[in-house]
Coordinates of C-alpha atoms (C1' of nucleotides) in Angstrom, one line a residue:
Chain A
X257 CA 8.6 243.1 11.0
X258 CA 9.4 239.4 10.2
X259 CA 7.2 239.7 7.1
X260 CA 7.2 243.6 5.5
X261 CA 5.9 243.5 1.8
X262 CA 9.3 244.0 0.0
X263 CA 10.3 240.8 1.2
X264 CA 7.5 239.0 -0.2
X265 CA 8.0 239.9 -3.8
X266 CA 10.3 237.1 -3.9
X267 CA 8.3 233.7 -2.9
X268 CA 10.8 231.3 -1.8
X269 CA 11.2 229.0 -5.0
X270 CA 9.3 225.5 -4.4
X271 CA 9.9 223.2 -7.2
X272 CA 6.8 221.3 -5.8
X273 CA 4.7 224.3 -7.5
X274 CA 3.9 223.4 -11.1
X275 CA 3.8 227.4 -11.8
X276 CA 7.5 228.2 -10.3
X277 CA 10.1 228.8 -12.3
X278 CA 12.4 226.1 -10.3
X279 CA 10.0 223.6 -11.8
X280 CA 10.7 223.9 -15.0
X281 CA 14.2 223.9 -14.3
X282 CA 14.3 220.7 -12.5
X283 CA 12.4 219.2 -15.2
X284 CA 15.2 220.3 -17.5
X285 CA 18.0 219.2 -16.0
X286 CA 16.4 215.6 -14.5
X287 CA 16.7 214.8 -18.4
X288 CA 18.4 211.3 -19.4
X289 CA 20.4 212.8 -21.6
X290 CA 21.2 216.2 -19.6
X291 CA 22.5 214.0 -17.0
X292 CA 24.8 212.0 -19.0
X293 CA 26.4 214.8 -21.1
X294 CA 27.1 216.9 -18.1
X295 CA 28.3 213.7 -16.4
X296 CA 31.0 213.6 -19.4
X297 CA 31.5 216.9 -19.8
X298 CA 32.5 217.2 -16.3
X299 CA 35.6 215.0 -16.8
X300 CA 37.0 216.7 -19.7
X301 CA 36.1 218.7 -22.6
X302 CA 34.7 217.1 -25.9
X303 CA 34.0 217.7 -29.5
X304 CA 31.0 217.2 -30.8
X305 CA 31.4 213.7 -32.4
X306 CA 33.3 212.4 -29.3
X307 CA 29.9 213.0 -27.1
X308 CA 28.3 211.3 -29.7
X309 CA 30.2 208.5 -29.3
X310 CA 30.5 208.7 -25.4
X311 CA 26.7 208.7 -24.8
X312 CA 25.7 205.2 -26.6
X313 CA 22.2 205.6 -27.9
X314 CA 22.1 209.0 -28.1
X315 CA 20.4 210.6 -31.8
X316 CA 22.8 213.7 -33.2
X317 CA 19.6 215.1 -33.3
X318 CA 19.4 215.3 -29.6
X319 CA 22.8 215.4 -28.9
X320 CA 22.7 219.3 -30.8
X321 CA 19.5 219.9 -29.6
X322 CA 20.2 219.1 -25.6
X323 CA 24.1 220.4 -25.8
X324 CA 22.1 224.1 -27.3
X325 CA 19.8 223.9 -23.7
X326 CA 22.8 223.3 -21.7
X327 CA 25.1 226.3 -23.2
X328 CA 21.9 228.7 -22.9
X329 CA 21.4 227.6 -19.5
X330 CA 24.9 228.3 -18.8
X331 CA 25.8 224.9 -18.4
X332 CA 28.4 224.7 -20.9
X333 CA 30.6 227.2 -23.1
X334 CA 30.4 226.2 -26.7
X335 CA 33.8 227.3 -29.1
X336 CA 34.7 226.7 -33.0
X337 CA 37.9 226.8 -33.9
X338 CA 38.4 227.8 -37.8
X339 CA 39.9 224.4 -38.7
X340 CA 39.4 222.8 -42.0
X341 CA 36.9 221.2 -41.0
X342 CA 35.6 223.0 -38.1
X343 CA 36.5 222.2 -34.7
X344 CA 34.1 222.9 -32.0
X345 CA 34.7 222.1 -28.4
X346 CA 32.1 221.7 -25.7
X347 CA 33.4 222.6 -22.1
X348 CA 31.6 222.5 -18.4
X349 CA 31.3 226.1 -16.5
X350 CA 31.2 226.5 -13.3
X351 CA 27.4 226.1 -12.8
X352 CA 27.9 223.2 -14.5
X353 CA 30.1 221.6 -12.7
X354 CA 28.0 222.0 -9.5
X355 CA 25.0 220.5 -11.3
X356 CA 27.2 217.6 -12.5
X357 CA 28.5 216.9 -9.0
X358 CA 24.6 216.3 -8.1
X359 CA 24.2 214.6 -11.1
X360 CA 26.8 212.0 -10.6
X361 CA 25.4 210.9 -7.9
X362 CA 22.8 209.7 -9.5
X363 CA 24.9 207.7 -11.9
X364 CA 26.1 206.4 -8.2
X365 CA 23.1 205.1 -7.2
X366 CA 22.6 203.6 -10.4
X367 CA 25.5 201.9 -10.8
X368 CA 26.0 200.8 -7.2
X369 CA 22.5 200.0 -5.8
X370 CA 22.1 197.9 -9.4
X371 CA 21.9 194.8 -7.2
X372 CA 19.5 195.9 -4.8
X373 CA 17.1 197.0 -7.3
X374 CA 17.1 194.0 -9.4
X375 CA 16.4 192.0 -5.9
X376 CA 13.6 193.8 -5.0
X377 CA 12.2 193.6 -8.4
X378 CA 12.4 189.8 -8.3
X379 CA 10.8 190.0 -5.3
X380 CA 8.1 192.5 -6.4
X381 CA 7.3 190.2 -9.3
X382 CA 7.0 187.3 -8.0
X383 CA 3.8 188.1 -5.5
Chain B
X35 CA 46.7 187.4 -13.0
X36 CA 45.1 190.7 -13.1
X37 CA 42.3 189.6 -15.5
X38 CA 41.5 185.9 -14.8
X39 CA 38.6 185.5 -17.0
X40 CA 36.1 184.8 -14.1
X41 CA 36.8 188.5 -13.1
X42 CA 35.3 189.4 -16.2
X43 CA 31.8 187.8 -16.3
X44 CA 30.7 190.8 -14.6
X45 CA 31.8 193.6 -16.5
X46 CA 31.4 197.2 -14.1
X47 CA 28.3 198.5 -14.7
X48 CA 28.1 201.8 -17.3
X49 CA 25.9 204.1 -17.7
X50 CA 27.4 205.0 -20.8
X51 CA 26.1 201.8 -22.5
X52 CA 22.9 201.3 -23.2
X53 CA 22.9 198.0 -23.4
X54 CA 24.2 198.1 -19.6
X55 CA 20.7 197.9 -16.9
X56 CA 22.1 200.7 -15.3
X57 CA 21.5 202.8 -18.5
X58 CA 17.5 201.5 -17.5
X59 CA 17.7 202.6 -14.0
X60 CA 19.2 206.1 -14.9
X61 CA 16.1 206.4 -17.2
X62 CA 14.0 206.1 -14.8
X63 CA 15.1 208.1 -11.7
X64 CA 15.9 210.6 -13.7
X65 CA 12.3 211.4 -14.0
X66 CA 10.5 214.3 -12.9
X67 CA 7.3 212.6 -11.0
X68 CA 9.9 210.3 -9.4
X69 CA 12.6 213.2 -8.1
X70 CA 9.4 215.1 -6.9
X71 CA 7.6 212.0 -5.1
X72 CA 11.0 210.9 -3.7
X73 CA 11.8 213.8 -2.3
X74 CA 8.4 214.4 -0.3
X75 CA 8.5 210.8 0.7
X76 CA 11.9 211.2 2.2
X77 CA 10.8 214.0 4.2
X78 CA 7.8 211.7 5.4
X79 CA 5.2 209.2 5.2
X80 CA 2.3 209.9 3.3
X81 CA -1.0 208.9 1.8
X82 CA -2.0 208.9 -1.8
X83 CA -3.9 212.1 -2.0
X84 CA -1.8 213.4 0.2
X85 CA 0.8 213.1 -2.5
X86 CA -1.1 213.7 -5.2
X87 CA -2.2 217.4 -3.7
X88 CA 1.6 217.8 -2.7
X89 CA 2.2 218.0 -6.2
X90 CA 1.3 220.0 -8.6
X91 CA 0.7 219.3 -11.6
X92 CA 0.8 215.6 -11.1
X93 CA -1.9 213.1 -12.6
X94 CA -3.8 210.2 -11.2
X95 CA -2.5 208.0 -13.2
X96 CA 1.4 209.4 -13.3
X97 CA 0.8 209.0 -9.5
X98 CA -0.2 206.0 -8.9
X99 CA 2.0 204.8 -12.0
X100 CA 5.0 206.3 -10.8
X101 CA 4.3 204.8 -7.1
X102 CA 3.8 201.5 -8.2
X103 CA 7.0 201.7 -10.1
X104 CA 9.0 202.9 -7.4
X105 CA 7.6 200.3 -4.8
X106 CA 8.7 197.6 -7.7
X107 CA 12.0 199.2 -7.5
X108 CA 12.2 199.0 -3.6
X109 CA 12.0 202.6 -3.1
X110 CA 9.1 202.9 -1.4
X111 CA 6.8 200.7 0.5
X112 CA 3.0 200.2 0.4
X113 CA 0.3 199.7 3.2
X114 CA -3.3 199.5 3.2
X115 CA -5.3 199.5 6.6
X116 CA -8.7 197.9 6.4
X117 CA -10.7 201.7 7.1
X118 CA -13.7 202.5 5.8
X119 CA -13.0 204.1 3.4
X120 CA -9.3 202.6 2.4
X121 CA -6.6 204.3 4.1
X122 CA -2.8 203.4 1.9
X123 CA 0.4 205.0 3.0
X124 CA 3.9 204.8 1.1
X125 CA 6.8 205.4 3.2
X126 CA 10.2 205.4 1.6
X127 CA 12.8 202.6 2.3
X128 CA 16.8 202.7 3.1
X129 CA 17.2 202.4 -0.6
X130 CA 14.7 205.1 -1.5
X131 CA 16.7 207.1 1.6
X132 CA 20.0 206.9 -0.5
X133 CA 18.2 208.0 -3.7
X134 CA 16.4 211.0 -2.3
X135 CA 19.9 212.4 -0.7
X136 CA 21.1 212.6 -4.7
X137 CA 18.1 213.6 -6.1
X138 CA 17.4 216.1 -3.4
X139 CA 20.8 217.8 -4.7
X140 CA 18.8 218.4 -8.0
X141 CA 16.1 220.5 -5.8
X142 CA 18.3 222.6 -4.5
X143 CA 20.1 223.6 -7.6
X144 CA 17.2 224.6 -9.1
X145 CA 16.1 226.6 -6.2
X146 CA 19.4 228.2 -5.2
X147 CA 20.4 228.2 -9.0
X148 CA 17.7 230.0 -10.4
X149 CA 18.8 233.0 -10.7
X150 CA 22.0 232.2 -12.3
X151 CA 20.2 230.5 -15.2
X152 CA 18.0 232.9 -15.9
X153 CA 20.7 235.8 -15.9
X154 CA 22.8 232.8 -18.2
X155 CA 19.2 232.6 -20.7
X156 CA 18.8 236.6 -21.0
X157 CA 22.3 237.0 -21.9
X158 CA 22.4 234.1 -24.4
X159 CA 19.0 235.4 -26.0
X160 CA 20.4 238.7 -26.4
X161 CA 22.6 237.6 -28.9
Chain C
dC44 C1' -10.1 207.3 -0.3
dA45 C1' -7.4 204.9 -3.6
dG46 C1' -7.3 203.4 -7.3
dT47 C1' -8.3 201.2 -12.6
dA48 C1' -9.6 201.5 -17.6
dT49 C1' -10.0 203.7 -21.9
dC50 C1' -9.3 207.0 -25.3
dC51 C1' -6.6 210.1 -27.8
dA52 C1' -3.8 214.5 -28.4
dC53 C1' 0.5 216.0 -28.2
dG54 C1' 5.2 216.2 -28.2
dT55 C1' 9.4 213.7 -28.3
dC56 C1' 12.5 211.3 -30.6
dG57 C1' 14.9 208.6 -34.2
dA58 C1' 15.8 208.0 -39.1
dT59 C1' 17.1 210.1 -43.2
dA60 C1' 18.8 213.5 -46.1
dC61 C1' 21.3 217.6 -46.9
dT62 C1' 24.9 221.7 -45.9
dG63 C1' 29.2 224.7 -44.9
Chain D
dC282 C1' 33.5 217.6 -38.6
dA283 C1' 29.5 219.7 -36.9
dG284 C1' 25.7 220.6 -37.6
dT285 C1' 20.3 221.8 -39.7
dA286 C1' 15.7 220.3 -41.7
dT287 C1' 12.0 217.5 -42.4
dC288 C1' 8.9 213.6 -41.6
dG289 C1' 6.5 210.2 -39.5
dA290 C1' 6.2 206.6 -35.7
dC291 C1' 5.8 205.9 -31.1
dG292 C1' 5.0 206.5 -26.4
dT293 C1' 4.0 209.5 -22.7
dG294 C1' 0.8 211.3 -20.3
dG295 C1' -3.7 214.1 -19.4
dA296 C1' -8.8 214.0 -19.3
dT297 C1' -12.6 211.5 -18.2
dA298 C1' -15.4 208.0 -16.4
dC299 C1' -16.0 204.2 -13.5
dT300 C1' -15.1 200.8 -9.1
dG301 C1' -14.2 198.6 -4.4

DNA sequence: CAGTATCCACGTCGATACTG
DNA sequence: CAGTATCGACGTGGATACTG
């Protein structure tokens, strides 16, 4: 009774399996620029232009494109505000804000173990 | 005397910048092969093949690309016995231990997550 | 088994121009 | 301000074949 056939209709996710569902999320949100908007976006809420300007490097083509993945994901709530000119603000949801959490600690690492990595890469280089 | 200039030859390191090598680093553990690989190897040693089969989807040459990169990086290590035929194993190091811990966070979004994206896609399709 | 080498298709991404 | 549309360069990455 461990293993009746209604409870195998639902495969446990395994992002390791190119054909699950999980996998294509993962690949979505382990995205360079995913990770730095939602990074942002989970300190405050931001207009449009003010990402652009908080992610350096970052195209406005793929600043519309990506932020458009994250709302449909239910990452982030987009809103306009009938201003002359439009105002729109992006904000973080709930979901998002327990992806960020993950995702900032990957900034972490980056920006903390930046030492170690450059060591071992002088090392690596130099056999 | 909060700001003698020596302070300031090394400005904190910011993602944000992309002129800043943490910007580089981001880049690249924000990648899918190298979540995936990181993951396994954190759970244990294991051979090429071994990886390559655990998987799915992954290339021969993302493999040993990605591998090679992350050994660079001192993530992983590298170690061929003298068998007949060559046996290699890549095991994961203290630094590629504190990696997998954040990136493992990503897998288990996605898997525990899933179902509150998809419910966030149908509704945002709808309209 | 554990790679390397080559070729090339495909998609990503940036640059540019235009709109409400 | 906040986008969309189009185009073309570039690099990623898969398929295939070969090697110690």
């Amino acid at each position: 009774m461990s293993d009746p056939a209604h409870l195998l209709q639902a495969p446990s996710p395994n992002v390791f399996d190119s054909a699950c569902p999980t996998r294509a999320i993962l690949d979505r949100i382990a995205d360079k620029w995913t990770v730095l908007l939602l990074i942002l976006l989970a300190r405050r809420t931001m207009r449009f232009n003010e990402l652009r300007r908080g992610v350096d490097g970052l195209s406005q083509k793929m600043l519309s494109q990506t932020l458009k993945s994250l709302e449909r994901d239910g990452l982030v709530t987009r809103t306009a505000y009938p201003t002359v000119p439009v105002t729109v603000e992006y904000a973080i949801t709930p979901l998002g804000i327990d992806l960020a959490a993950a995702l900032d600690g990957l900034r972490r690492f980056a920006e903390d173990r930046l030492p170690d990595i450059e060591n071992a890469r002088a090392r690596f280089d130099a056999t």
